[in-house]
Short mmCIF file of C-alpha atoms in Angstrom, two decimals:
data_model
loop_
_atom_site.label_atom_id
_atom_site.label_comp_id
_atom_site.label_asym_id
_atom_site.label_seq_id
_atom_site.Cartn_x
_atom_site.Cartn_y
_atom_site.Cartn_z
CA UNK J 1 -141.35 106.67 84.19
CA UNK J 2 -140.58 108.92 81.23
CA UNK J 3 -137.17 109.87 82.83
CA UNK J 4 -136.43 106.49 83.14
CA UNK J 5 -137.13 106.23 79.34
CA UNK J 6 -135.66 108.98 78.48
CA UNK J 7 -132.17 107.43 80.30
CA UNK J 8 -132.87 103.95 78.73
CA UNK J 9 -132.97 105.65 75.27
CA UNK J 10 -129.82 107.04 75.28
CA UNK J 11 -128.74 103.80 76.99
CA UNK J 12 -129.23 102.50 73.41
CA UNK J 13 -129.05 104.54 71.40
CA UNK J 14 -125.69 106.81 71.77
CA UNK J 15 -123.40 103.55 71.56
CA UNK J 16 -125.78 102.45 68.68
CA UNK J 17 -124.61 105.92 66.95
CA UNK J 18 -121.36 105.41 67.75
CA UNK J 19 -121.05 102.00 66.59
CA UNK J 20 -123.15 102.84 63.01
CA UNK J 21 -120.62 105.62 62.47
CA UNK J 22 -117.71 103.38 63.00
CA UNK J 23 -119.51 100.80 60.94
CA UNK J 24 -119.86 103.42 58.27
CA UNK J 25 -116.33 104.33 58.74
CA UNK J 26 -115.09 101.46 57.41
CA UNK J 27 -115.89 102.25 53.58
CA UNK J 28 -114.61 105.66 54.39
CA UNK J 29 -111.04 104.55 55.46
CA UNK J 30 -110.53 102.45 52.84
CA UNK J 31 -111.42 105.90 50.37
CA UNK J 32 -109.31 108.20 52.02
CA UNK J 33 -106.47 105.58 51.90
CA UNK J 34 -107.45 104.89 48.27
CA UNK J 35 -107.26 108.31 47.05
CA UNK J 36 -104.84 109.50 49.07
CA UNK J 37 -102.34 106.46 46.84
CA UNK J 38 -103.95 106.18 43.60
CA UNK J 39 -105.93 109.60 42.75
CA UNK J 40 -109.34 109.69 41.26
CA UNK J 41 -108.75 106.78 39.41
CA UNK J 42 -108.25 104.57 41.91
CA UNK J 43 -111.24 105.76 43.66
CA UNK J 44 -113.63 105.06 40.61
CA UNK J 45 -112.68 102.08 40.33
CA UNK J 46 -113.36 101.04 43.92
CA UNK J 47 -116.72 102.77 43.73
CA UNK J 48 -117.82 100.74 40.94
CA UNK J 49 -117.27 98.05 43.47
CA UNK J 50 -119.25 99.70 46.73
CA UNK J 51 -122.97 98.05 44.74
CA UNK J 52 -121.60 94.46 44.54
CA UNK J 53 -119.31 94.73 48.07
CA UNK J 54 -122.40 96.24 49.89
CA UNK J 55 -125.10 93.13 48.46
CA UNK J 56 -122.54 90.97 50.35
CA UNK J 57 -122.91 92.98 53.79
CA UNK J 58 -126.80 93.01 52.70
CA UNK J 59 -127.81 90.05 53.70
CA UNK J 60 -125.58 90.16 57.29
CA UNK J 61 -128.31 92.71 57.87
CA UNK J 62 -130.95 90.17 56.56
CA UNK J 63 -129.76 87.61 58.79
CA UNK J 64 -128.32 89.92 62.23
CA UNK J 65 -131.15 92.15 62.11
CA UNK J 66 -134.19 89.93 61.26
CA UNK J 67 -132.67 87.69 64.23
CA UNK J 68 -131.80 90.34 66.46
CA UNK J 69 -135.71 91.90 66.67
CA UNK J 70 -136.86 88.21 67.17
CA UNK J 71 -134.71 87.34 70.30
CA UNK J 72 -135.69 90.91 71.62
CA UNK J 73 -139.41 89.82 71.04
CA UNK J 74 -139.21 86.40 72.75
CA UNK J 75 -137.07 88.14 75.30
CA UNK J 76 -140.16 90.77 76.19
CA UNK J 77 -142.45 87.53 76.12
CA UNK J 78 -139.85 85.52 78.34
CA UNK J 79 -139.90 82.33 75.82
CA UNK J 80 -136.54 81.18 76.72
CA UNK J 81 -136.85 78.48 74.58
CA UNK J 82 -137.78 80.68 71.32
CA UNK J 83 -134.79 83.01 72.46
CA UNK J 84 -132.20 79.80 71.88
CA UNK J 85 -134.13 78.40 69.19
CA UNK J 86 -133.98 82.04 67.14
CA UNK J 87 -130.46 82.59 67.75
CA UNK J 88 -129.56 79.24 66.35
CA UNK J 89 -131.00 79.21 63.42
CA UNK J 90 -129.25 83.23 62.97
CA UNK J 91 -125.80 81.42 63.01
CA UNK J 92 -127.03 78.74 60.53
CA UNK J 93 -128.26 81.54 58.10
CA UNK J 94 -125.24 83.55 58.30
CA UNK J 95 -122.92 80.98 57.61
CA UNK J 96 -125.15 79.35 54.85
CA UNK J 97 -125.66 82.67 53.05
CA UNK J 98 -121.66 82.66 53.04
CA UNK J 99 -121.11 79.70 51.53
CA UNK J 100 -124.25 80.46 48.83
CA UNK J 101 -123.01 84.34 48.26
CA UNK J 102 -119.02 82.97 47.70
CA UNK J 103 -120.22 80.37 45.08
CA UNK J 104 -122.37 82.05 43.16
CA UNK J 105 -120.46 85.41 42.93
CA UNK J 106 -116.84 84.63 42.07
CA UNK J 107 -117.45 83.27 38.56
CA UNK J 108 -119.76 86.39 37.66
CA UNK J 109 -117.86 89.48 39.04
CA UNK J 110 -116.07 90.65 36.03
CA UNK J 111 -119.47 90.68 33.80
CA UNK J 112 -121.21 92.21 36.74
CA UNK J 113 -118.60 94.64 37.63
CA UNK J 114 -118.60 95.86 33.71
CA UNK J 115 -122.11 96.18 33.80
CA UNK J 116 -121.89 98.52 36.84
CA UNK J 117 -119.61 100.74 34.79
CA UNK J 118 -115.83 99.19 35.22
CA UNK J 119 -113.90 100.39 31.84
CA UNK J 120 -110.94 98.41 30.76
CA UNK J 121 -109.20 101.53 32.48
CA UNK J 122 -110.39 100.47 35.93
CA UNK J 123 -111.35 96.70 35.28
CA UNK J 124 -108.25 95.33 36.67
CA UNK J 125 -108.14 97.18 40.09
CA UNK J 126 -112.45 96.63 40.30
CA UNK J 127 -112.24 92.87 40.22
CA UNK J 128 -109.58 92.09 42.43
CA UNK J 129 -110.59 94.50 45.32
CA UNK J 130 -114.14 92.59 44.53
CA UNK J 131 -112.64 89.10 44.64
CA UNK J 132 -111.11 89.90 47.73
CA UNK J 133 -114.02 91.27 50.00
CA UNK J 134 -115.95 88.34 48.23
CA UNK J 135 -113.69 86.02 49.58
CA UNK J 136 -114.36 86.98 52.89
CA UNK J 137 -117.87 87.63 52.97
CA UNK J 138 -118.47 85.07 55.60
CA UNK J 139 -116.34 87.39 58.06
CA UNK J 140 -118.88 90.47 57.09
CA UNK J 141 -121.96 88.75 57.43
CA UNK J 142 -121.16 86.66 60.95
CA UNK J 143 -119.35 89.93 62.27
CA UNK J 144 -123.31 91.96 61.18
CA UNK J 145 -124.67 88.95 63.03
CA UNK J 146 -122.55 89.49 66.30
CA UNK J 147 -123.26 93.53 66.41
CA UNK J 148 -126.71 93.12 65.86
CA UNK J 149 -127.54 90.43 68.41
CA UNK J 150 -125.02 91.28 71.14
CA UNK J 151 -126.66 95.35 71.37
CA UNK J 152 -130.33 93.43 71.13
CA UNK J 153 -128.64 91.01 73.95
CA UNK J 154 -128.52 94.04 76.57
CA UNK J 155 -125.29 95.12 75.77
CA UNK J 156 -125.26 98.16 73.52
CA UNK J 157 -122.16 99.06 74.74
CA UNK J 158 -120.32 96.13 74.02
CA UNK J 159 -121.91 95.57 70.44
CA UNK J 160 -120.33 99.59 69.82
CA UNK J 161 -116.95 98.30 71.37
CA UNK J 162 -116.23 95.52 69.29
CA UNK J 163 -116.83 97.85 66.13
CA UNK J 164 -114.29 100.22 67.41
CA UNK J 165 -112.06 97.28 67.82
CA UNK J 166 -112.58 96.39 63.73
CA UNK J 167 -112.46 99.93 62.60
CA UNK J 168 -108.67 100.74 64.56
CA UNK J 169 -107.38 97.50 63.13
CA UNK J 170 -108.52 98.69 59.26
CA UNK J 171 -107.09 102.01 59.70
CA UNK J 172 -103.66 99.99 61.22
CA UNK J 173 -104.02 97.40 58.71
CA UNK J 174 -104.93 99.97 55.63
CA UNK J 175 -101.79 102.50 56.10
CA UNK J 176 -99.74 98.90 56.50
CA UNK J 177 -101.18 96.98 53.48
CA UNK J 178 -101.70 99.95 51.18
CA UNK J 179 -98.56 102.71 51.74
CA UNK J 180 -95.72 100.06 53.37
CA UNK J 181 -96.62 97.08 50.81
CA UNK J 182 -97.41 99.30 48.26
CA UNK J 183 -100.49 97.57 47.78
CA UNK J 184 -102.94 100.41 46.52
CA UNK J 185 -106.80 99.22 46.70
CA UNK J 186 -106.30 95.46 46.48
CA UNK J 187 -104.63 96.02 50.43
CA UNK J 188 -107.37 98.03 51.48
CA UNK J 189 -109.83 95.27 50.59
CA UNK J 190 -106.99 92.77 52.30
CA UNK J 191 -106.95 95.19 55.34
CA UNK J 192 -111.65 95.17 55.76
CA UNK J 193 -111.24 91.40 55.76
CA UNK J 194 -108.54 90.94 58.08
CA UNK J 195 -110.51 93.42 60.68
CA UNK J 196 -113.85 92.07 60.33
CA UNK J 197 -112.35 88.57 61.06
CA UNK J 198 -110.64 89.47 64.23
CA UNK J 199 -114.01 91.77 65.11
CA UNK J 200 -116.13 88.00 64.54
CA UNK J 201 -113.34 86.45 66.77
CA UNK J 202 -114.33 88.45 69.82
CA UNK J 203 -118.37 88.19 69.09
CA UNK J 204 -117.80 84.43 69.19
CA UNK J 205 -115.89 85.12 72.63
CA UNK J 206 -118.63 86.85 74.00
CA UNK J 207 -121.58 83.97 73.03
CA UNK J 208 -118.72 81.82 75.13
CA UNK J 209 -118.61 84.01 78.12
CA UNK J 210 -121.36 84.71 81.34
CA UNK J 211 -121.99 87.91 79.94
CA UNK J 212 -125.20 85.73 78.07
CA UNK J 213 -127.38 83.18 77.89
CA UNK J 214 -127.34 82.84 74.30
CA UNK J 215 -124.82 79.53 73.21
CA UNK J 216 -123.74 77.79 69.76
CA UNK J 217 -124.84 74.79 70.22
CA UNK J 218 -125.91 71.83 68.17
CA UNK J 219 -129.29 73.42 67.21
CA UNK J 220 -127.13 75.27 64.90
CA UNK J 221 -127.16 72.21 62.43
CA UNK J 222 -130.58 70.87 62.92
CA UNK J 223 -132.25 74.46 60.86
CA UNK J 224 -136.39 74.79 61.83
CA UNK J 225 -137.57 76.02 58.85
CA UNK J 226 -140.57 78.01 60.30
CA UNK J 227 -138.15 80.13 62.66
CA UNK J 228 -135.83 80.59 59.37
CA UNK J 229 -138.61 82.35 57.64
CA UNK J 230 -139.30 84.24 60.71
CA UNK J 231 -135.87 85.45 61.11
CA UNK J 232 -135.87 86.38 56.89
CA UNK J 233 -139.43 87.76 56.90
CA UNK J 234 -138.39 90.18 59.92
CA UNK J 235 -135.60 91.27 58.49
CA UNK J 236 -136.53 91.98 55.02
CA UNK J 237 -137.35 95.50 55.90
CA UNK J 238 -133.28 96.04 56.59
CA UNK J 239 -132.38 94.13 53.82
CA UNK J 240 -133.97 96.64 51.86
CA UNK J 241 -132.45 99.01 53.64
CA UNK J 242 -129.34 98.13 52.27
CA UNK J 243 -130.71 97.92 48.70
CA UNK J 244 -132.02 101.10 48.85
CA UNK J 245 -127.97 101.71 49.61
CA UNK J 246 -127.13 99.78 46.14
CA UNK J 247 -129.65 101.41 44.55
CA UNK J 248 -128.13 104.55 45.22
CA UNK J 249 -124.81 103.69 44.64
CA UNK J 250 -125.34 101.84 41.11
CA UNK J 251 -127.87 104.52 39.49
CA UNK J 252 -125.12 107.37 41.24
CA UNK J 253 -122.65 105.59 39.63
CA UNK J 254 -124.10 105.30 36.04
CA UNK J 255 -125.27 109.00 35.95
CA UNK J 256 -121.87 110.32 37.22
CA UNK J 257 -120.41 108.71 35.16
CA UNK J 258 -122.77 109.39 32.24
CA UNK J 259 -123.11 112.87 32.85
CA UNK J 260 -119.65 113.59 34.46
CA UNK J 261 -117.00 110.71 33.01
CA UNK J 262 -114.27 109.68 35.26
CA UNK J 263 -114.04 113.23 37.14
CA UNK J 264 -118.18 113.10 37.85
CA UNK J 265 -117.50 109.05 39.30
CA UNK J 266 -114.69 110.31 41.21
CA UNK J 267 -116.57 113.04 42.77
CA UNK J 268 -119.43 110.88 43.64
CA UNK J 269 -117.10 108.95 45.58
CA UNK J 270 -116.42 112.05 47.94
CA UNK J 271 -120.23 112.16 48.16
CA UNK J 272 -121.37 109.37 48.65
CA UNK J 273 -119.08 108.93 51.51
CA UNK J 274 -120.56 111.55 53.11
CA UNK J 275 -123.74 110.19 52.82
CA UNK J 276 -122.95 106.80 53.80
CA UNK J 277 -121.51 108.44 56.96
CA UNK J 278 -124.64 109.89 57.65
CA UNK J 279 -126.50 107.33 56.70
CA UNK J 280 -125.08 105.08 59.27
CA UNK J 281 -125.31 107.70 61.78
CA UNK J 282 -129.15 107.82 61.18
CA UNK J 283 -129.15 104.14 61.12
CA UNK J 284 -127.30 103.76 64.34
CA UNK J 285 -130.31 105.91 66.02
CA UNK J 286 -132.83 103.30 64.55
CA UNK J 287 -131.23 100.84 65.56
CA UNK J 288 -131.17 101.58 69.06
CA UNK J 289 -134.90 102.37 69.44
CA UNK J 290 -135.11 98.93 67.59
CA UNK J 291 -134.90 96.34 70.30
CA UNK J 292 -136.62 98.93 73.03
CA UNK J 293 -139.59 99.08 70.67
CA UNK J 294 -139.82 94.96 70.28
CA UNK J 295 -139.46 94.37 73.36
CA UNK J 296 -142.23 96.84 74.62
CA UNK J 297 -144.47 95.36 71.44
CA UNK J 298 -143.79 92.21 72.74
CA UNK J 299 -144.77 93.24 76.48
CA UNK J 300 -147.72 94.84 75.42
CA UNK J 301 -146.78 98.20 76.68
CA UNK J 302 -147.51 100.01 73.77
CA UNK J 303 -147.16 103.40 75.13
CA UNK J 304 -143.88 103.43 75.72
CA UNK J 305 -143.28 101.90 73.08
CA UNK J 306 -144.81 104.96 70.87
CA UNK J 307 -142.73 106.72 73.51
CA UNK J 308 -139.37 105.29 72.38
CA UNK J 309 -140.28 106.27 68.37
CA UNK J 310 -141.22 109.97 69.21
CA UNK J 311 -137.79 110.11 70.77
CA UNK J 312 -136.45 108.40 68.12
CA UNK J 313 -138.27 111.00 65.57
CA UNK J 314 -137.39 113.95 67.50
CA UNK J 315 -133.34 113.15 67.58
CA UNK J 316 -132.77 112.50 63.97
CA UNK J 317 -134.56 115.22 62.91
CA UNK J 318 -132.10 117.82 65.05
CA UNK J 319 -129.31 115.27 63.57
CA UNK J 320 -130.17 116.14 60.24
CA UNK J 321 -130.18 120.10 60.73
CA UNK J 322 -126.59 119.59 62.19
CA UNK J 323 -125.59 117.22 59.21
CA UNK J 324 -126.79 119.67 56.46
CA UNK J 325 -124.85 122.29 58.13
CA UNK J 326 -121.51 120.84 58.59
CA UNK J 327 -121.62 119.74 55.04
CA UNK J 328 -122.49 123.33 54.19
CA UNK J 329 -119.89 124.41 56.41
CA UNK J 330 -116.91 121.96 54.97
CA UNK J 331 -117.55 121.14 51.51
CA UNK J 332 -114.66 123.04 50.31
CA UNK J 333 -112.57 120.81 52.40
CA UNK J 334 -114.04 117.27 52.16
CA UNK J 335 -113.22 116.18 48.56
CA UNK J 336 -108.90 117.42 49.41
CA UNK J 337 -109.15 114.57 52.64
CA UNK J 338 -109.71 112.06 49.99
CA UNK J 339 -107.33 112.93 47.51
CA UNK J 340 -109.17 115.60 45.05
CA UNK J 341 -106.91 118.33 46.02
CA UNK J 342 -108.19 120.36 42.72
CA UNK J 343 -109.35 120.33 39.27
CA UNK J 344 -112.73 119.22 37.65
CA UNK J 345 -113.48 116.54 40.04
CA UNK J 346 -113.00 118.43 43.15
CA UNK J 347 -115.23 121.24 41.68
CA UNK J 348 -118.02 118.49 41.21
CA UNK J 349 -117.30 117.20 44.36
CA UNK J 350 -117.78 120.54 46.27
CA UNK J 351 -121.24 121.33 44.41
CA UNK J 352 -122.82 117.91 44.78
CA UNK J 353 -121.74 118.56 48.22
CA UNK J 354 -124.04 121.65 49.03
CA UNK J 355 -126.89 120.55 46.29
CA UNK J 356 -127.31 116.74 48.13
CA UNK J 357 -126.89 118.10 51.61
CA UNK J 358 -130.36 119.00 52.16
CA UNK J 359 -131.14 114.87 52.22
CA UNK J 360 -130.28 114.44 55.85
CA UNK J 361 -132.73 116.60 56.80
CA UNK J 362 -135.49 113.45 56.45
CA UNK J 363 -133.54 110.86 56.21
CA UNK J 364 -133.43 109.49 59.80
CA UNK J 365 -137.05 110.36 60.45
CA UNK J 366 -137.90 107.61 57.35
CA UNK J 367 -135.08 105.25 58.59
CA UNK J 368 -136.50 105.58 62.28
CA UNK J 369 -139.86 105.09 61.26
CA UNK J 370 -138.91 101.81 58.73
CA UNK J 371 -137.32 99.99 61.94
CA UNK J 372 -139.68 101.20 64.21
CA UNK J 373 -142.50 99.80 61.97
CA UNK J 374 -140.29 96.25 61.72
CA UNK J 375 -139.73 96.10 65.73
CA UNK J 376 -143.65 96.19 65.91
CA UNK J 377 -144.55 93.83 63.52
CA UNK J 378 -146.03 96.50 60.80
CA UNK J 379 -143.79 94.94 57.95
CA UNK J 380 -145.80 96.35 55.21
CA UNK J 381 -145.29 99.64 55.58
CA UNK J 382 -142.00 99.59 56.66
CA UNK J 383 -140.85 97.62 53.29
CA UNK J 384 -143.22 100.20 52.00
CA UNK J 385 -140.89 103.06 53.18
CA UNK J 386 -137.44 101.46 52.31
CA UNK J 387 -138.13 99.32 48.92
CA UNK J 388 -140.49 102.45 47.70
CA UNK J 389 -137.09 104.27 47.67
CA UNK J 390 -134.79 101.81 45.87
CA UNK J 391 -137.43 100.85 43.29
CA UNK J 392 -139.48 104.02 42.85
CA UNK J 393 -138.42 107.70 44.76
CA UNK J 394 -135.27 107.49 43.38
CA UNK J 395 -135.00 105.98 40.02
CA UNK J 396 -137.93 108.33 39.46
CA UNK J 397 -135.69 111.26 40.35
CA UNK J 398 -131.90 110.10 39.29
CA UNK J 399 -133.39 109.27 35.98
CA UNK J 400 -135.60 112.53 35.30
CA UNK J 401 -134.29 115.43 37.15
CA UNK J 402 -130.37 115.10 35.21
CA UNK J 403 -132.49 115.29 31.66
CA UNK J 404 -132.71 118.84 32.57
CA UNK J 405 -130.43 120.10 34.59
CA UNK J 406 -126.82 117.42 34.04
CA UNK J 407 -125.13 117.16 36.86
CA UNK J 408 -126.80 119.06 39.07
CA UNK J 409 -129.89 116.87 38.71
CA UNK J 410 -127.64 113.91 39.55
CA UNK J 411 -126.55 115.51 42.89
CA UNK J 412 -130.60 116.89 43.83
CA UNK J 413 -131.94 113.55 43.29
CA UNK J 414 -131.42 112.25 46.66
CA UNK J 415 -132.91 115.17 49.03
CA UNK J 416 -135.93 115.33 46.36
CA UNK J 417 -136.77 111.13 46.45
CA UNK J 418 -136.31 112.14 50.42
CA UNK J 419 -139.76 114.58 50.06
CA UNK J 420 -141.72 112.01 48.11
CA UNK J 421 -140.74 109.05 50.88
CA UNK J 422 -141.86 111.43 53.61
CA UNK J 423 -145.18 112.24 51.93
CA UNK J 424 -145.75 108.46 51.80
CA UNK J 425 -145.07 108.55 55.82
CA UNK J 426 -147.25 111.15 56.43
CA UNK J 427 -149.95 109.49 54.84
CA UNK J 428 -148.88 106.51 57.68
CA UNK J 429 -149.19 108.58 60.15
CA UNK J 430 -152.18 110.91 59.63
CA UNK J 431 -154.16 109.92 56.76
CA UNK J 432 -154.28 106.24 57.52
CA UNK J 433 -155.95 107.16 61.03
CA UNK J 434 -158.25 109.20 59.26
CA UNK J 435 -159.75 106.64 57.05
CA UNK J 436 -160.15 104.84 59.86
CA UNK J 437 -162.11 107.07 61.52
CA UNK J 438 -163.57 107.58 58.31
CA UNK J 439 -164.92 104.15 58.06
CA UNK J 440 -165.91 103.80 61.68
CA UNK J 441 -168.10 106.82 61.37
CA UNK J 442 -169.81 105.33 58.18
CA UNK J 443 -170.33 101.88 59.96
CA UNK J 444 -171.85 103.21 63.17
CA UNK J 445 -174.49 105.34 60.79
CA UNK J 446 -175.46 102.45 58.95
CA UNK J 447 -175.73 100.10 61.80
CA UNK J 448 -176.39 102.13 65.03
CA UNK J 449 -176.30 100.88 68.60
CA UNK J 450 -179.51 100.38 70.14
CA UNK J 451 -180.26 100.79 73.90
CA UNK J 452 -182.47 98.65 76.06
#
């Protein structure tokens, strides 16, 4: 049995990899390609963007993920009928929360992108690489929707495949729209919409084909409020996932830029495409022992379930050894891939580099542990883990640590919020159980069992 586990693990979970670090590849393309056109400045003022761009791709997650863990659940309990009934109401979110994000964003962006930081200097390439992606949000979110259901569908494989598919297209579509047209930024944004639309082509193909039961049908339009909160209320956890992603971006952002002007924001860039890479990479392996976990929660076999999460633990620990190394091992040559070939920026860029490195080393055993805790139904603590980062860990740290030491306290923030969010999962796992105990030690005293 645990060999078959073991296979069934990495069944899910190395095309979930794969397809989170071609996910995360996305935002990554679109630097290089920016940098590589328009030089630092071109790159701030695309970061000051990443906050806003990645709220939009937020809710996707809300929606795809919340769904996703609820079809796998009905799945392990074999209600057919929830199964259809969940998915439908998925579709209806994701296209609502299009038509609600589009709205209510356009006539704002300019305020909100100046209050993220956009100076006059970089205003005019911010908002219309913002308008753009905002435009299409309704391809991001449906095309989060199709990845996340189609791997929770049985088909892991498939779900990595069709990222692949959007990530060659936006490197074709980048090096056409930015270096032939001359379009800078504004065609990278062109190129991430144009690819996500053809990847949500082929995930509607697939709800068409025999490969699933799953269907768009005309439950679509007749929404059941009780699953709706269902689907939000499971995926909340994710959702703050992806805020604790803004977060770091927008306080990043300000104390680069604070502390370090256009050079610091530049060389934040560099960094935090690094860590978005391997933050996706440590998402991907949470995301795979996602649907084994709810569907062995919703079978009641919850020791393979617990068997699935130590797995899950054990990889993205040894993941973030290897992560800390290789950006130990190339930080001289990162920030010159996306454009800082030298001067103040790239020097910034190479420290924050080795000073933030030391991040991965927890940061997939707290994002394995947040979706393993929302497969099983524990949402508390699993909001616990992800919103305690965007609203306390790290403010706490980006906002104290640069009083003393600049810069440098800009780039240690991250791997020090890391230690304080796995001290709050320790307590989870070990000193939860022993108030338990605790308390069921203090109980039988008071009220012993008698014999007869």
């Amino acid at each position: 049995m645990m060999r078959n586990d073991q296979r069934l693990f990495w069944k899910y979970v190395a095309p979930s990899v794969f397809g989170a670090l071609i996910g995360g590849s996305f935002a990554i393309v679109d630097a290089i390609f920016i940098g590589l056109s328009g030089g630092k400045n071109a790159l701030a003022a695309a970061a000051v963007t990443w906050p806003v761009v990645m709220l939009l791709q937020a809710f996707g997650f809300l929606v795809g993920s919340g769904g996703a863990v609820l079809i796998s659940q009905s799945r392990g309990a074999n209600d057919a009928g929830r199964e259809s009934g969940i998915f439908s109401r998925t579709v209806f979110l994701a296209f609502a929360w299009s038509a609600v994000l589009t709205l209510l964003c356009f006539p704002i962006l300019r305020p909100v992108l100046a209050a993220l930081g956009a100076t006059e200097e970089l205003m005019p390439v911010s908002l219309r690489y913002a308008q753009i992606l905002t435009g299409g949000v309704v391809f991001s979110i449906f095309m989060s929707v199709c990845l996340e259901v189609i791997r929770n569908d049985g088909h892991p494989t498939l779900s990595m495949l069709l990222m692949v598919t959007g990530l060659l297209s936006n490197i074709v579509l980048d090096w056409v729209f930015v270096f032939l047209c001359g379009c800078g930024a504004v065609g990278a944004a062109i190129a991430t919409v144009v690819s996500q639309g053809g990847a949500c082509l082929l995930g509607a193909i697939y709800f068409c084909s025999p490969l699933t039961r799953l269907r768009f049908t005309g439950e679509i339009f007749r929404p059941a409020l009780r699953e709706i909160i269902d689907i939000t209320v499971t995926g909340l956890p994710i959702f703050g996932n992806m805020l604790s992603i803004i977060a770091m971006l927008y306080m990043h952002n300000a104390q680069s830029l604070r502390y370090g002007g256009i050079d610091g924001l530049a060389a934040y860039t560099v960094i935090s495409s690094l860590e978005a890479l391997g933050s996706m990479f440590m998402t991907g392996i949470a995301g795979g022992v996602q649907p084994l976990s709810a569907s062995m929660y919703g079978a009641g076999k919850y020791k393979r379930q617990n068997r699935f999460g130590n797995y899950g633990y054990l990889f993205a620990f040894i993941s973030g050894v290897l992560l800390m190394l290789f950006s130990f091992a190339m930080h001289k040559f990162i920030p010159g891939w996306m454009g800082l070939a030298d001067g103040e920026a790239r020097n910034l860029a190479m420290r924050g580099i080795l000073l933030s490195a030391p991040a991965f080393l927890l940061l997939g055993v707290i994002r394995v542990a947040a979706f393993y805790y929302q497969s099983t139904g524990a949402i508390a603590k699993s909001s616990f883990l992800i919103y305690g980062d965007s609203f306390a860990a790290l403010p706490l740290c980006i906002f104290t640590l640069p009083l003393w030491l600049g810069m440098d306290g800009v780039w240690l923030a991250m791997p020090v919020s890391r230690i304080l969010l796995m001290m709050l999962l320790l307590y989870f796992w070990f000193g939860m159980k022993r108030y338990r105990e605790k308390n069921e030690n203090r109980e039988k005293k008071i009220c012993p069992t008698t014999s007869h």
